Coordinates of C-alpha atoms and ligand atoms in Angstrom, one line a residue:
M1 CA 171.5 -61.1 -204.9
C2 CA 171.8 -57.2 -204.6
S3 CA 169.8 -54.9 -206.9
V4 CA 170.1 -51.4 -208.0
V5 CA 167.4 -49.1 -209.3
G6 CA 168.1 -45.4 -210.3
Y7 CA 166.1 -42.6 -212.0
I8 CA 166.5 -39.0 -213.0
G9 CA 163.9 -37.2 -215.2
K10 CA 160.8 -35.1 -215.6
N11 CA 158.7 -37.0 -213.0
K12 CA 158.8 -37.6 -209.3
S13 CA 160.2 -40.9 -208.8
R14 CA 159.7 -42.6 -205.5
D15 CA 157.1 -44.7 -207.1
T16 CA 159.2 -46.0 -210.2
V17 CA 162.1 -47.0 -208.1
L18 CA 160.3 -49.1 -205.7
D19 CA 158.3 -50.8 -208.7
G20 CA 161.4 -51.3 -210.1
L21 CA 162.6 -53.2 -206.9
T22 CA 159.4 -54.7 -206.8
R23 CA 160.1 -56.3 -210.2
L24 CA 163.6 -57.4 -208.7
E25 CA 162.6 -58.9 -205.6
Y26 CA 162.7 -62.5 -206.6
R27 CA 166.2 -62.6 -206.9
G28 CA 166.2 -62.5 -203.0
Y29 CA 167.4 -60.0 -200.4
D30 CA 167.4 -58.9 -197.0
S31 CA 167.3 -55.5 -196.8
A32 CA 166.2 -52.6 -199.0
G33 CA 166.7 -49.2 -199.2
F34 CA 165.8 -45.5 -201.0
A35 CA 167.2 -42.3 -201.6
C36 CA 166.3 -39.0 -203.3
I37 CA 166.8 -35.5 -203.7
D38 CA 163.3 -33.9 -202.2
S39 CA 162.0 -31.7 -204.6
E40 CA 160.9 -29.5 -202.2
T41 CA 163.9 -29.1 -199.4
K42 CA 166.6 -30.0 -202.3
H43 CA 168.2 -32.1 -199.4
L44 CA 168.9 -35.8 -199.6
V45 CA 166.3 -38.1 -197.9
V46 CA 167.2 -41.9 -197.0
A47 CA 165.0 -44.6 -195.8
K48 CA 166.1 -47.8 -195.1
K49 CA 164.7 -51.2 -193.7
I50 CA 165.6 -54.6 -192.8
G51 CA 163.5 -57.6 -194.0
Q52 CA 160.9 -57.0 -196.9
L53 CA 160.6 -54.4 -199.4
S54 CA 157.2 -54.2 -198.1
N55 CA 158.7 -53.0 -194.7
L56 CA 160.5 -49.9 -196.7
K57 CA 157.3 -49.1 -198.5
Q58 CA 155.2 -49.0 -195.2
S59 CA 157.7 -46.6 -193.7
L60 CA 157.7 -44.3 -196.5
K61 CA 153.9 -44.0 -196.6
N62 CA 153.8 -41.7 -193.8
Q63 CA 156.5 -39.5 -195.5
S64 CA 155.9 -37.1 -198.6
S65 CA 159.6 -36.9 -199.5
D66 CA 160.0 -37.5 -203.5
G67 CA 162.3 -36.5 -206.3
F68 CA 163.0 -36.1 -209.7
L69 CA 166.5 -38.2 -208.7
S70 CA 166.6 -41.0 -207.0
L71 CA 167.8 -44.3 -206.4
G72 CA 166.7 -47.8 -204.7
H73 CA 168.5 -51.0 -203.5
T74 CA 167.7 -54.3 -202.2
R75 CA 171.0 -56.1 -200.3
W76 CA 171.9 -59.4 -199.8
A77 CA 174.3 -59.1 -197.1
T78 CA 178.0 -60.1 -197.7
H79 CA 180.3 -57.8 -195.7
G80 CA 178.2 -56.9 -192.4
A81 CA 174.9 -58.4 -191.0
A82 CA 171.9 -57.6 -193.0
T83 CA 170.9 -54.4 -190.2
E84 CA 169.3 -51.0 -191.1
Q85 CA 172.7 -49.5 -190.8
N86 CA 174.1 -51.9 -193.4
A87 CA 171.4 -51.5 -195.6
H88 CA 172.2 -49.1 -198.7
P89 CA 172.0 -46.3 -199.8
H90 CA 175.2 -45.4 -198.2
V91 CA 175.7 -41.5 -197.2
D92 CA 178.8 -39.4 -196.9
C93 CA 179.8 -37.4 -193.9
T94 CA 177.9 -34.4 -194.7
S95 CA 174.6 -36.6 -195.6
S96 CA 174.5 -35.0 -199.1
L97 CA 175.1 -37.8 -201.3
A98 CA 174.0 -41.3 -201.4
V99 CA 175.5 -44.2 -202.8
V100 CA 173.9 -47.7 -203.8
H101 CA 176.6 -50.7 -205.1
N102 CA 176.1 -54.4 -206.1
G103 CA 179.4 -56.4 -205.8
I104 CA 182.5 -56.5 -203.7
I105 CA 185.0 -53.7 -203.2
E106 CA 187.9 -56.0 -202.3
N107 CA 190.4 -53.1 -201.3
H108 CA 188.0 -51.3 -199.2
T109 CA 190.1 -51.8 -195.8
S110 CA 193.0 -50.2 -197.4
L111 CA 190.7 -47.6 -198.7
K112 CA 188.7 -46.8 -195.5
K113 CA 192.1 -46.8 -193.7
I114 CA 193.1 -43.7 -196.1
L115 CA 190.0 -42.2 -195.9
E116 CA 189.6 -42.3 -191.8
H117 CA 193.1 -40.6 -192.1
E118 CA 191.2 -38.0 -193.7
D119 CA 188.6 -37.8 -191.2
H120 CA 186.1 -39.4 -192.7
A121 CA 183.7 -41.3 -190.0
F122 CA 182.3 -44.7 -191.4
K123 CA 179.1 -45.6 -189.8
T124 CA 178.7 -49.3 -191.2
E125 CA 180.4 -52.7 -191.7
T126 CA 179.9 -52.6 -195.4
D127 CA 182.5 -52.5 -197.9
S128 CA 180.3 -50.1 -200.2
E129 CA 180.7 -47.0 -197.6
V130 CA 183.8 -46.2 -198.7
L131 CA 182.4 -45.4 -202.4
A132 CA 180.1 -42.7 -200.5
H133 CA 183.2 -41.1 -199.0
L134 CA 185.3 -41.3 -201.9
F135 CA 183.2 -39.4 -204.0
E136 CA 183.0 -36.8 -200.7
Q137 CA 186.6 -36.9 -200.5
Y138 CA 187.1 -35.7 -204.4
T139 CA 183.9 -33.4 -205.0
I140 CA 183.4 -31.7 -201.5
D141 CA 186.7 -31.5 -200.2
E142 CA 189.2 -31.5 -203.0
K143 CA 186.5 -29.6 -205.4
M144 CA 187.0 -32.1 -208.1
P145 CA 184.6 -32.1 -211.1
P146 CA 182.5 -35.0 -210.5
L147 CA 183.3 -36.8 -213.6
Q148 CA 187.1 -36.5 -212.8
A149 CA 185.9 -37.7 -209.1
M150 CA 184.1 -40.7 -211.0
Q151 CA 187.8 -41.7 -212.7
K152 CA 189.6 -41.5 -209.9
M153 CA 187.4 -43.7 -207.9
V154 CA 187.3 -46.2 -210.6
E155 CA 191.3 -46.1 -211.0
Q156 CA 191.6 -47.1 -207.4
L157 CA 188.6 -49.6 -206.8
E158 CA 189.6 -53.6 -206.9
G159 CA 186.9 -56.2 -207.1
A160 CA 183.5 -56.4 -208.8
Y161 CA 181.1 -53.1 -208.7
A162 CA 177.7 -51.6 -210.5
F163 CA 177.4 -48.3 -208.4
C164 CA 175.0 -45.1 -208.6
I165 CA 175.5 -41.8 -206.9
I166 CA 173.1 -39.0 -206.4
S167 CA 174.2 -35.9 -204.6
E168 CA 172.5 -32.4 -203.8
H169 CA 175.1 -30.7 -204.9
Y170 CA 174.1 -32.2 -208.5
P171 CA 170.6 -32.4 -208.7
D172 CA 170.9 -32.8 -212.6
S173 CA 173.0 -35.8 -212.7
L174 CA 173.3 -39.1 -211.6
F175 CA 176.6 -40.9 -211.5
I176 CA 177.2 -44.5 -212.2
A177 CA 180.1 -46.9 -213.0
R178 CA 180.4 -50.8 -213.3
K179 CA 183.3 -53.7 -213.5
G180 CA 182.4 -57.2 -213.4
S181 CA 178.7 -56.6 -212.3
P182 CA 176.0 -55.7 -214.7
L183 CA 174.1 -52.2 -215.0
C184 CA 172.5 -50.8 -217.9
I185 CA 170.2 -47.6 -218.4
G186 CA 167.0 -47.7 -219.8
L187 CA 166.2 -44.4 -222.3
G188 CA 163.0 -42.7 -221.7
E189 CA 161.9 -39.4 -222.9
G190 CA 162.6 -36.5 -220.8
E191 CA 163.9 -39.2 -218.1
M192 CA 166.4 -42.0 -217.7
F193 CA 166.1 -45.2 -215.6
V194 CA 169.2 -47.1 -214.3
G195 CA 169.0 -50.9 -213.2
S196 CA 171.3 -53.9 -212.6
D197 CA 168.6 -55.6 -214.7
P198 CA 166.6 -54.4 -217.5
L199 CA 163.5 -55.9 -215.9
A200 CA 163.7 -52.9 -213.4
F201 CA 162.1 -50.7 -215.9
T202 CA 160.7 -52.5 -219.0
D203 CA 157.6 -51.2 -218.1
K204 CA 158.6 -47.7 -218.8
T205 CA 161.0 -48.3 -221.8
N206 CA 162.4 -51.1 -224.2
R207 CA 165.3 -49.2 -225.1
V208 CA 168.6 -49.9 -223.2
L209 CA 171.9 -49.1 -223.2
F210 CA 174.3 -51.9 -221.5
L211 CA 177.2 -50.6 -219.9
P212 CA 180.5 -52.1 -221.2
E213 CA 182.6 -53.5 -218.9
K214 CA 185.0 -50.9 -217.3
S215 CA 183.0 -48.1 -218.0
Y216 CA 181.0 -45.3 -215.9
A217 CA 178.8 -42.6 -217.0
L218 CA 177.1 -39.4 -216.2
V219 CA 173.1 -39.7 -216.5
H220 CA 170.8 -36.9 -217.2
K221 CA 167.0 -36.7 -217.8
D222 CA 167.8 -36.2 -221.9
G223 CA 170.7 -38.4 -222.0
Y224 CA 174.2 -39.5 -220.8
A225 CA 177.7 -39.6 -221.5
L226 CA 180.0 -42.7 -221.2
Y227 CA 183.4 -43.3 -220.6
D228 CA 185.9 -45.9 -220.6
F229 CA 188.0 -46.1 -217.2
S230 CA 191.0 -44.1 -218.9
G231 CA 188.4 -41.1 -219.3
N232 CA 187.5 -41.7 -223.1
V233 CA 184.4 -41.4 -224.5
L234 CA 182.5 -44.1 -225.5
S235 CA 180.2 -44.6 -228.0
V236 CA 177.6 -47.6 -227.6
Q237 CA 174.3 -48.9 -229.5
S238 CA 171.2 -49.0 -227.5
Q239 CA 169.3 -52.0 -227.6
I240 CA 165.6 -52.6 -227.9
V241 CA 164.7 -55.5 -225.2
D242 CA 161.8 -58.1 -225.2
T243 CA 159.4 -56.8 -222.7
S244 CA 157.6 -59.9 -222.0
W245 CA 160.6 -60.2 -220.0
I246 CA 158.2 -58.9 -217.3
A247 CA 157.5 -61.1 -214.3
G248 CA 154.4 -63.4 -215.0
E249 CA 151.8 -63.9 -212.2
K250 CA 151.4 -66.8 -210.5
G251 CA 147.8 -67.4 -211.6
D252 CA 146.0 -70.0 -209.7
H253 CA 149.4 -71.2 -208.2
E254 CA 150.5 -70.9 -204.5
H255 CA 153.9 -70.7 -205.7
Y256 CA 155.7 -69.5 -208.7
M257 CA 158.1 -72.6 -208.3
L258 CA 154.6 -74.8 -208.8
K259 CA 153.8 -72.5 -211.8
E260 CA 157.0 -73.3 -213.6
I261 CA 157.0 -76.7 -212.7
Y262 CA 154.0 -77.2 -214.6
E263 CA 155.1 -75.0 -217.3
Q264 CA 158.0 -77.5 -218.1
K265 CA 156.2 -79.2 -220.9
H266 CA 155.2 -76.2 -222.6
A267 CA 158.7 -74.6 -222.3
I268 CA 160.6 -77.9 -223.6
D269 CA 158.1 -77.9 -226.3
K270 CA 159.0 -74.0 -227.2
T271 CA 162.9 -74.5 -226.5
V272 CA 162.8 -77.5 -229.3
R273 CA 160.8 -75.7 -231.8
F274 CA 163.1 -72.9 -231.4
F275 CA 166.0 -74.7 -231.9
Q276 CA 164.2 -76.0 -235.3
S277 CA 163.8 -72.8 -236.5
I278 CA 167.1 -71.5 -236.4
H279 CA 169.0 -74.9 -237.4
T280 CA 169.7 -73.9 -240.9
T281 CA 171.2 -70.8 -239.4
I282 CA 172.9 -72.2 -236.5
F283 CA 176.5 -71.1 -237.3
D284 CA 175.3 -67.5 -236.8
Y285 CA 174.7 -68.2 -233.3
L286 CA 177.1 -70.9 -232.3
G287 CA 180.4 -68.5 -232.6
I288 CA 182.3 -71.1 -234.5
T289 CA 182.3 -72.3 -237.8
Q290 CA 180.9 -75.2 -239.6
E291 CA 184.4 -76.3 -240.2
E292 CA 185.3 -75.7 -236.9
L293 CA 182.6 -77.9 -235.6
Q294 CA 183.2 -80.5 -237.8
N295 CA 186.5 -80.4 -236.2
L296 CA 185.9 -80.2 -232.7
E297 CA 187.2 -82.6 -230.3
S298 CA 186.5 -81.9 -226.7
I299 CA 183.8 -79.7 -225.2
T300 CA 183.9 -78.0 -221.6
F301 CA 180.6 -77.2 -219.3
L302 CA 181.1 -74.2 -217.0
G303 CA 178.2 -73.4 -214.6
C304 CA 176.9 -73.5 -211.0
G305 CA 174.4 -75.3 -208.9
T306 CA 171.6 -76.9 -211.2
S307 CA 173.0 -75.3 -214.6
A308 CA 176.2 -77.1 -213.5
H309 CA 173.8 -80.6 -213.0
A310 CA 172.7 -79.8 -216.8
G311 CA 176.0 -79.5 -217.9
K312 CA 177.1 -82.9 -215.9
L313 CA 174.1 -84.6 -217.5
A314 CA 174.9 -83.3 -221.0
Q315 CA 178.3 -85.0 -220.8
F316 CA 176.8 -88.1 -221.5
F317 CA 174.7 -86.2 -224.4
F318 CA 177.9 -85.5 -226.3
E319 CA 180.1 -88.4 -225.5
Q320 CA 177.5 -90.7 -226.7
K321 CA 175.5 -89.4 -229.5
A322 CA 178.6 -87.1 -230.9
G323 CA 181.4 -88.8 -229.8
I324 CA 183.0 -85.7 -228.2
Q325 CA 185.2 -85.7 -225.6
T326 CA 182.8 -83.8 -222.4
R327 CA 183.7 -82.8 -219.1
C328 CA 181.7 -80.1 -216.9
E329 CA 183.4 -78.1 -214.5
L330 CA 182.1 -75.7 -211.3
A331 CA 182.6 -72.4 -212.2
S332 CA 183.6 -71.3 -209.3
E333 CA 186.3 -73.7 -208.9
F334 CA 187.3 -73.5 -212.5
R335 CA 189.5 -70.3 -211.9
H336 CA 191.6 -71.6 -209.3
K337 CA 192.9 -74.3 -211.3
T338 CA 195.9 -74.8 -213.8
F339 CA 194.5 -73.7 -217.5
F340 CA 195.1 -76.1 -220.0
K341 CA 195.0 -74.5 -223.7
Q342 CA 193.2 -77.1 -225.7
K343 CA 192.9 -77.4 -229.7
N344 CA 189.7 -77.9 -231.3
H345 CA 188.0 -77.1 -228.0
L346 CA 184.4 -75.4 -227.0
Y347 CA 183.7 -73.8 -223.8
I348 CA 180.1 -74.0 -223.4
A349 CA 178.7 -71.5 -220.4
I350 CA 175.3 -72.7 -218.8
S351 CA 173.3 -70.0 -216.9
Q352 CA 169.6 -69.6 -216.4
S353 CA 170.2 -65.6 -215.5
G354 CA 173.5 -65.0 -217.8
E355 CA 174.5 -62.9 -214.9
T356 CA 176.2 -65.9 -212.5
A357 CA 179.5 -64.1 -211.6
D358 CA 181.2 -67.3 -211.0
T359 CA 180.3 -68.3 -214.7
L360 CA 181.1 -64.8 -215.8
E361 CA 184.4 -65.1 -214.4
A362 CA 185.0 -68.2 -215.4
I363 CA 184.2 -67.7 -219.1
R364 CA 186.7 -64.3 -219.1
L365 CA 189.4 -66.4 -218.3
V366 CA 188.9 -68.9 -220.9
Q367 CA 188.5 -65.8 -223.3
E368 CA 192.0 -64.5 -221.9
H369 CA 193.4 -67.9 -223.3
G370 CA 191.8 -67.2 -226.6
Q371 CA 189.6 -70.2 -226.5
A372 CA 186.4 -70.3 -228.0
T373 CA 183.1 -69.5 -226.1
L374 CA 179.4 -70.5 -226.3
A375 CA 176.8 -69.2 -223.7
L376 CA 173.4 -71.3 -223.2
T377 CA 171.3 -68.8 -221.1
N378 CA 167.6 -68.1 -220.6
V379 CA 168.1 -64.4 -220.9
A380 CA 168.5 -62.6 -224.3
S381 CA 169.7 -59.6 -222.3
S382 CA 172.1 -61.0 -220.1
T383 CA 175.8 -60.2 -220.1
L384 CA 176.8 -64.0 -220.5
V385 CA 175.3 -63.2 -224.0
R386 CA 177.1 -60.1 -224.9
E387 CA 180.2 -61.7 -223.5
C388 CA 180.6 -65.0 -225.6
D389 CA 181.5 -65.6 -229.0
G390 CA 178.1 -66.9 -229.5
F391 CA 175.0 -67.9 -227.8
L392 CA 172.0 -70.3 -227.7
L393 CA 168.8 -69.2 -225.9
T394 CA 166.5 -71.7 -224.0
Q395 CA 162.8 -70.8 -224.1
A396 CA 161.3 -71.4 -220.5
G397 CA 160.3 -67.6 -220.2
P398 CA 160.8 -66.2 -216.5
E399 CA 161.8 -68.2 -213.9
I400 CA 161.1 -66.6 -211.0
A401 CA 161.5 -69.3 -208.1
V402 CA 165.1 -69.2 -206.8
A403 CA 164.5 -73.1 -207.0
S404 CA 165.6 -73.3 -210.7
T405 CA 162.6 -75.8 -212.5
K406 CA 161.9 -75.2 -216.2
A407 CA 165.5 -73.8 -216.5
F408 CA 166.8 -76.8 -215.6
S409 CA 164.7 -79.3 -218.2
T410 CA 165.1 -76.6 -221.0
Q411 CA 168.5 -76.6 -220.4
L412 CA 168.6 -80.4 -220.9
A413 CA 166.6 -80.7 -223.8
A414 CA 168.6 -77.8 -225.2
L415 CA 171.9 -79.6 -224.7
Y416 CA 170.4 -83.0 -226.0
W417 CA 169.3 -81.1 -229.1
L418 CA 172.9 -79.6 -229.6
A419 CA 174.5 -82.8 -229.0
H420 CA 172.7 -84.2 -232.1
C421 CA 173.3 -81.0 -233.9
V422 CA 177.0 -81.7 -233.3
A423 CA 176.8 -85.2 -234.1
Y424 CA 174.3 -84.3 -237.7
H425 CA 177.3 -81.9 -238.7
K426 CA 180.2 -84.4 -237.8
K427 CA 178.4 -86.9 -239.9
S428 CA 177.9 -89.0 -237.0
I429 CA 174.0 -89.5 -237.2
S430 CA 171.9 -89.2 -240.2
H431 CA 169.3 -86.3 -240.8
K432 CA 166.6 -88.9 -240.2
Q433 CA 168.4 -89.7 -236.6
F434 CA 168.4 -86.0 -235.6
Q435 CA 164.4 -85.6 -236.1
E436 CA 164.1 -88.8 -234.3
S437 CA 166.1 -87.0 -231.1
E438 CA 163.8 -83.9 -231.7
T439 CA 160.8 -86.4 -231.5
E440 CA 162.5 -88.1 -228.5
L441 CA 162.0 -84.7 -226.7
F442 CA 158.9 -83.8 -227.6
T443 CA 157.7 -87.3 -226.0
T444 CA 160.1 -86.6 -222.9
A445 CA 158.4 -83.9 -222.1
E446 CA 155.1 -85.1 -222.2
I447 CA 156.1 -88.0 -220.0
L448 CA 157.4 -85.5 -217.4
E449 CA 154.0 -83.8 -217.4
N450 CA 152.2 -87.3 -217.1
V451 CA 153.9 -88.9 -214.6
I452 CA 153.3 -85.5 -212.1
E453 CA 149.7 -85.5 -213.0
Q454 CA 149.5 -89.0 -212.0
Y455 CA 151.7 -88.8 -208.6
K456 CA 150.7 -85.2 -207.6
H457 CA 148.0 -86.4 -205.4
E458 CA 149.4 -89.3 -203.7
I459 CA 153.0 -86.9 -202.7
M460 CA 150.6 -84.0 -201.4
M461 CA 148.5 -86.2 -199.2
D462 CA 150.2 -88.9 -198.3
C463 CA 154.1 -88.6 -199.2
A464 CA 154.9 -85.1 -197.7
P465 CA 153.0 -85.3 -194.4
F466 CA 154.8 -88.9 -193.9
Y467 CA 158.4 -87.7 -194.8
K468 CA 158.1 -84.2 -192.7
K469 CA 159.4 -86.0 -189.9
Y470 CA 162.8 -87.0 -191.9
K471 CA 165.9 -84.3 -191.1
E472 CA 168.1 -86.2 -193.7
F473 CA 168.3 -87.8 -197.0
I474 CA 170.6 -89.8 -199.2
F475 CA 170.0 -89.6 -203.1
I476 CA 172.0 -92.2 -205.1
G477 CA 171.9 -92.9 -209.1
R478 CA 174.4 -94.3 -211.4
H479 CA 175.9 -93.1 -214.7
N480 CA 173.4 -90.1 -215.7
S481 CA 171.0 -91.2 -213.0
F482 CA 173.9 -89.9 -210.2
P483 CA 174.2 -86.1 -211.5
F484 CA 170.2 -86.2 -211.4
A485 CA 170.8 -87.2 -207.8
E486 CA 172.9 -84.1 -207.0
E487 CA 170.3 -81.9 -208.5
A488 CA 167.8 -83.4 -206.5
A489 CA 169.6 -83.2 -203.3
L490 CA 170.3 -79.6 -204.0
K491 CA 166.5 -79.1 -204.7
L492 CA 165.5 -80.7 -201.4
K493 CA 168.1 -78.4 -199.5
E494 CA 167.4 -75.4 -200.9
I495 CA 163.5 -75.3 -200.1
S496 CA 163.1 -77.7 -197.6
Y497 CA 166.0 -76.8 -195.3
V498 CA 166.4 -80.7 -195.2
F499 CA 170.0 -81.9 -195.2
A500 CA 170.3 -84.0 -198.6
Q501 CA 173.4 -85.6 -199.8
A502 CA 173.9 -87.5 -203.4
Y503 CA 176.3 -90.0 -203.8
P504 CA 177.3 -92.5 -207.0
A505 CA 175.6 -95.7 -205.9
G506 CA 178.7 -97.8 -206.2
E507 CA 180.2 -95.2 -203.7
L508 CA 177.8 -95.9 -200.6
K509 CA 179.7 -99.1 -199.6
H510 CA 182.8 -97.1 -199.6
G511 CA 181.8 -94.9 -196.5
P512 CA 178.1 -93.2 -196.8
L513 CA 176.6 -97.0 -196.0
A514 CA 177.6 -96.3 -192.2
L515 CA 174.8 -93.6 -192.1
V516 CA 171.9 -96.0 -193.0
D517 CA 169.4 -97.4 -190.6
E518 CA 165.8 -97.1 -190.7
F519 CA 165.6 -93.3 -189.7
L520 CA 167.2 -92.5 -193.2
P521 CA 165.6 -92.3 -196.3
V522 CA 167.6 -93.5 -199.3
V523 CA 166.1 -92.0 -202.6
I524 CA 167.4 -94.4 -205.8
F525 CA 167.0 -92.8 -209.2
S526 CA 167.1 -96.3 -211.7
H527 CA 168.4 -96.8 -214.8
P528 CA 167.0 -98.0 -217.8
D529 CA 170.4 -100.0 -219.0
P530 CA 170.3 -103.4 -217.6
V531 CA 173.5 -103.9 -216.5
I532 CA 173.5 -100.7 -214.5
Y533 CA 169.8 -101.4 -213.4
Q534 CA 171.5 -104.8 -211.9
K535 CA 174.1 -102.8 -210.2
L536 CA 171.7 -100.3 -208.6
L537 CA 169.6 -103.5 -207.6
S538 CA 172.8 -104.9 -205.4
N539 CA 172.8 -101.3 -204.0
A540 CA 169.2 -101.3 -203.2
Q541 CA 169.5 -104.8 -201.7
E542 CA 172.7 -103.6 -199.5
I543 CA 170.8 -100.5 -198.3
K544 CA 167.7 -103.0 -197.4
A545 CA 169.7 -105.0 -195.1
R546 CA 170.8 -102.5 -193.2
K547 CA 167.1 -101.6 -192.7
G548 CA 167.4 -98.5 -194.5
H549 CA 163.9 -96.5 -195.7
I550 CA 164.3 -96.8 -199.7
I551 CA 162.4 -94.4 -202.0
V552 CA 162.5 -95.6 -206.0
F553 CA 162.0 -93.6 -209.2
A554 CA 162.2 -96.7 -211.8
L555 CA 160.8 -98.1 -215.1
E556 CA 157.6 -100.7 -214.7
H557 CA 159.6 -104.0 -215.6
Q558 CA 162.4 -103.1 -212.9
K559 CA 160.2 -105.5 -210.7
E560 CA 162.7 -106.4 -207.8
L561 CA 164.1 -102.9 -207.5
L562 CA 160.4 -101.3 -206.7
S563 CA 159.7 -104.8 -204.8
L564 CA 162.4 -103.5 -202.3
A565 CA 161.0 -99.7 -202.0
H566 CA 158.8 -98.3 -199.1
R567 CA 157.6 -96.0 -201.7
A568 CA 158.1 -96.2 -205.5
F569 CA 157.1 -94.1 -208.6
I570 CA 157.1 -95.6 -211.9
I571 CA 158.2 -93.8 -214.9
P572 CA 157.3 -94.8 -218.2
A573 CA 160.1 -95.9 -220.9
V574 CA 162.2 -93.3 -222.7
P575 CA 165.9 -93.5 -224.1
S576 CA 168.1 -94.0 -221.5
L577 CA 169.7 -90.4 -221.8
L578 CA 166.5 -88.9 -221.7
F579 CA 165.3 -90.8 -218.5
P580 CA 166.5 -87.9 -215.9
L581 CA 164.5 -85.2 -218.1
A582 CA 161.3 -87.9 -217.5
M583 CA 162.1 -87.8 -213.8
T584 CA 162.6 -84.1 -213.3
G585 CA 158.8 -83.0 -213.1
I586 CA 157.8 -85.6 -210.5
M587 CA 161.3 -84.9 -208.5
Q588 CA 160.8 -81.4 -208.2
F589 CA 156.9 -82.0 -207.0
F590 CA 158.3 -84.2 -204.6
C591 CA 160.8 -81.7 -203.3
Y592 CA 158.4 -79.0 -203.2
A593 CA 156.0 -81.1 -201.5
L594 CA 158.1 -81.6 -198.5
A595 CA 158.9 -77.8 -198.5
K596 CA 155.1 -77.1 -198.3
V597 CA 154.4 -79.4 -196.0
S598 CA 156.9 -77.6 -193.4
G599 CA 155.5 -74.2 -194.3
H600 CA 158.7 -72.7 -195.8
A601 CA 158.7 -69.9 -198.0
I602 CA 159.4 -71.8 -201.3
D603 CA 160.0 -68.9 -203.7
K604 CA 162.5 -67.1 -202.0
P605 CA 164.2 -69.7 -199.3
R606 CA 166.5 -67.9 -196.5
N607 CA 170.1 -66.9 -197.4
L608 CA 169.5 -67.7 -201.0
A609 CA 169.1 -65.2 -204.0
K610 CA 167.9 -66.0 -207.6
S611 CA 170.7 -64.5 -209.4
V612 CA 174.0 -65.0 -207.9
T613 CA 176.0 -61.8 -209.2
V614 CA 179.0 -61.9 -206.2
E615 CA 181.6 -64.3 -206.5
Ligands
LIG1 C1 169.1 -73.9 -208.4 O1 167.9 -74.3 -208.0 C2 169.7 -72.9 -208.1 N1 169.1 -71.9 -207.1 C3 171.2 -72.5 -208.2 O2 171.8 -73.8 -208.1 C4 171.5 -71.6 -209.5 O3 170.9 -73.2 -210.5 C5 172.6 -71.2 -209.7 O4 173.0 -70.3 -208.5 C6 173.0 -70.9 -211.0 O5 172.2 -70.2 -211.6 P1 172.1 -69.7 -213.2 O6 171.7 -70.8 -213.8 O7 171.3 -68.5 -213.2 O8 173.7 -69.4 -213.6

C-alpha cells in the first residue's frame, strides 16, 4: 500500500527519505516520488517515476537537488492509473508546495469543483491532488497562516488520510495530519522524521510519537506542535519502539516467503513461550477482567484474508475447548451489516500488520457500540494495539513477503493457546490439560517443519514442474480443513496467479462437481476424525468417478483416500484441531513452488500490497 516518509532537520535528507521508502517497499506500490526544498535554489524540486523505487533512485542520480526538508511516497494506485503524472508528490498551481497522501479523500470531486471555480488547474486523476490546491488556496491565495489553513482543511476533508505538506514559503516547517490512516513522528536531535510506519526511520531514532486519530501537527527540526481537529493543543507521550523491527535480510533464501516458511517452527515456539511468560499477568493484556472472562459467552473474530482464515480455524478451538460460541466475520463486510449488541461478548481483531483499514474500521464500529475489543497482531506499535481495549502479540518477527506464512501459523498457535487459557479460567480444563495444549503446539510446530523437509525436494523438482500446466485448482476440506482449504486457495492465487477456489467438500455435488474433469486438479485436505474422513472419502470417490486429478494431504492410515490420489502427502498424527497447522508448511511450500516455476515476483505479487491501509 502507499507509504509516506518525511524529513526536516539539520542534514540533507534525500538519501534518508529514499532509505525510508526502501524499508517500506515490501508493502507493495506501483510508482514512487520525492520532493524537497532545494538547499541551494530554495525552490521546490519534485521527481516521480513509475515502477520500482530503483527507477526513481536512478533518475535522481543525475540530479544534485537535496534539502533539509523533504518528502517521499510510494503509491499503490486507487484513484487514477499508475502513471508518472498520478504519482505523488502532488504540487499546487505555482509548483511551490508539495503533498504526499495515504488514504482516500472521499469528497475530492466536490472539493475539486470548488477549487476549479477558484481557477485552480488540476493535472492528475487522483483524489490526493485536492490537498495541494486547498493548501495553496488558503496559504497563498487567501494568505491564511498555515496552521489555520491546516485546520480549515481537516474540517472539510472526508475519508481517511495521512498527509504531509512542504512549501518553499515555509522552509522551516513540515505540516502533517491524519484521520483513519496511521502517521507518526520520529524524534531525533535537531531533526524529525515522519512516516506512515516507524519502520521508515527506526535506523535513526527509536523515539516515536504516534499521531492520535484526527490530529494535525506542525513539525520543525527541534520539535512539533500537535492539535486536535478543533485546534486545541494536544499533549501526547512519545514511545520507545523496538528497533529489531527492521526488515531482516533474506540470507541464503531466494525469497522472503521461503525464509518465512522455514522460520515457522521457531516463530511458533517463540509465540507459545511468550504466552507462557505472560500467563500470570494475562489480565493486563486481555482488556477484560477475570470475572468478565469467566462470564464470557460468545466471541466474534474480525479480520481479512489470511487473518480471517486463522479466525475461522480458531472458531473450532474456542467452541470445542472453551465451550464458547464463536463466529468469524470478514472485517470488510462486517461494518455493512446490522450490529447486534451482545452481553458477555468479546470481539477479537486478528491482523498481522495491525494496520488493515477494514479491520480497524470494524473495531471502531464495535467500540462505538461499547463492546470489548482485543487485538491479536504481530506489530506492537500498530494502530490496532493502540485502539483496542487489550492486545496479544504473536512473535513471528517481521513478515516481509506479501503472502502471509508465519503470521498465519503463529496466529493459529496463539489462538489455540488462548482458547485453552479461556477454558482454564472458565474451569473447563485443568492446569495439566492447559500445559498439555502447549506441548501439543510445540510438537505440531516440529511436525510442520519436518513435513516440509520430507517433501521439499519432490515438490520443487517433480510436482511444481508437473502442475505448472494447470490453470485452475479446486481445494476442498471439511470441518476445520475447509477454512484451511480457503487459505490454500488464497495462497496459490496471490503468488502464482492461478485461479483457485475452495469449497466445503460436501458442497461439491451441489454445483462445482460440474467443473471436474481430468484437466482440473482437486486438492483434498483430510481430517483425522473417522466420521469426517469417511465423508471426505466419498467426495474423493465422486471426483475420481469424473476423472478428476486428485492431490491429497492425509494421515498415513487413511489408505483408501491415499490410494485414490494421483499424488499424496502424508502428515503425521496430531490432535485434530491442530491438523491444519501441521499441514501449513507443506501447503505453503507447494504454492510457493508452483509460483516459482512460473517465474513470478513471489514476494511482491502484482496488484497486491502487504499492508492494506485503504478500505
Ligand atoms: C495474505 O497472504 C494476504 N496477503 C492478505 O490476505 C492479508 O492476510 C490481509 O490483507 C490481512 O492483513 P493483516 O493480517 O495485516 O490484517
